[in-house]
Amino acid sequence: YLKVLGEIYKIHIDSISFDTEYLMTTNTRDRFGFETFLGIEHLKKGKHVLRLVGPNRRSNRGKDTLITIPFWYYPTSTVQGSTSTTDLDVTSTQ
C-alpha cells in the first residue's frame, strides 16, 4: 500500500523530483496520516518551492499540483564549520 502511495503522489522541490518512501503515522490528536523525509542538504540557500503532485479529483486531467508550499532553506553550521545534514519533514493527515 505504501509503495503504491509513493507511485501515485510525487514530491518536487523547484525542478527536482524526489523519490519518496511514506510511513504511516498519527499526529498529536491521533489523526492518521502519512509522513516522509526528504534530504535537502544539496539545495542552495534561500527560497524554494515544494509541490505535491498527484491525481486531480476535480477533473480527469490525470496528475496535477495538489499543493504548493514555499519555504526558505538556510542550513545551520556545526562547530567544525561544516554544514549539517538537514531533512525536510513533510507530514500529511486526513
Coordinates of C-alpha atoms in Angstrom, one line a residue:
Y1 CA 0.0 0.0 0.0
L2 CA 2.8 2.5 0.9
K3 CA 4.7 1.6 -2.2
V4 CA 1.7 2.4 -4.4
L5 CA 1.1 5.6 -2.5
G6 CA 4.7 6.7 -3.4
E7 CA 4.0 5.9 -7.1
I8 CA 0.8 7.9 -7.1
Y9 CA 2.0 11.0 -5.2
K10 CA 5.3 12.7 -6.1
I11 CA 7.1 15.5 -4.4
H12 CA 9.1 18.1 -6.3
I13 CA 11.3 20.9 -4.9
D14 CA 11.8 23.5 -7.6
S15 CA 12.5 21.3 -10.6
I16 CA 13.9 18.3 -8.7
S17 CA 11.7 15.2 -8.3
F18 CA 12.2 13.2 -5.1
D19 CA 11.8 9.5 -4.6
T20 CA 9.7 9.2 -1.5
E21 CA 9.1 6.4 1.0
Y22 CA 6.0 7.0 3.0
L23 CA 5.4 5.9 6.6
M24 CA 2.0 5.6 8.3
T25 CA 1.8 7.8 11.4
T26 CA -0.6 9.7 13.7
N27 CA -0.3 13.3 14.8
T28 CA -0.7 14.7 18.3
R29 CA -4.5 14.4 18.0
D30 CA -4.3 10.7 17.0
R31 CA -5.3 11.5 13.4
F32 CA -4.0 9.0 10.9
G33 CA -1.7 10.2 8.1
F34 CA 1.4 9.7 6.1
E35 CA 4.9 11.0 6.5
T36 CA 8.1 11.1 4.5
F37 CA 11.6 12.6 4.9
L38 CA 13.4 14.5 2.2
G39 CA 17.2 15.0 2.3
I40 CA 17.6 18.7 1.2
E41 CA 21.3 19.3 2.0
H42 CA 22.1 19.7 -1.7
L43 CA 19.7 22.7 -2.0
K44 CA 21.2 26.2 -2.3
K45 CA 20.5 28.7 0.4
G46 CA 17.3 30.7 0.0
K47 CA 13.7 30.4 -1.2
H48 CA 12.4 27.1 -2.7
V49 CA 9.0 25.7 -3.7
L50 CA 7.8 22.3 -2.7
R51 CA 5.0 20.8 -4.8
L52 CA 2.9 17.7 -4.1
V53 CA 1.8 16.2 -7.4
G54 CA -1.0 13.6 -7.6
P55 CA -4.3 12.7 -9.1
N56 CA -6.7 15.6 -9.6
R57 CA -10.1 14.6 -8.1
R58 CA -11.9 17.6 -9.6
S59 CA -11.2 16.7 -13.2
N60 CA -10.0 13.8 -15.2
R61 CA -6.8 15.5 -16.4
G62 CA -4.5 13.0 -14.7
K63 CA -1.9 14.3 -12.3
D64 CA -1.8 17.9 -11.1
T65 CA -0.2 20.0 -8.5
L66 CA -2.3 19.4 -5.3
I67 CA -0.5 21.9 -3.0
T68 CA 2.4 24.3 -3.3
I69 CA 4.5 25.2 -0.2
P70 CA 7.1 27.9 -0.4
F71 CA 10.0 27.6 2.1
W72 CA 13.4 29.1 2.8
Y73 CA 16.4 26.9 3.4
Y74 CA 19.3 28.1 5.4
P75 CA 21.5 25.2 6.7
T76 CA 23.0 25.5 10.2
S77 CA 26.7 25.2 10.7
T78 CA 28.3 22.7 13.1
V79 CA 31.2 23.5 15.5
Q80 CA 33.8 22.5 12.8
G81 CA 32.2 24.9 10.3
S82 CA 30.7 22.2 8.0
T83 CA 27.1 22.2 7.0
S84 CA 24.9 19.8 9.0
T85 CA 22.5 17.4 7.2
T86 CA 19.0 18.9 7.2
D87 CA 15.9 16.9 6.4
L88 CA 12.5 18.3 5.5
D89 CA 9.7 16.6 7.3
V90 CA 6.5 16.5 5.1
T91 CA 3.5 15.2 7.1
S92 CA 0.0 14.8 5.7
T93 CA -3.0 13.9 7.8
Q94 CA -6.6 13.5 6.6

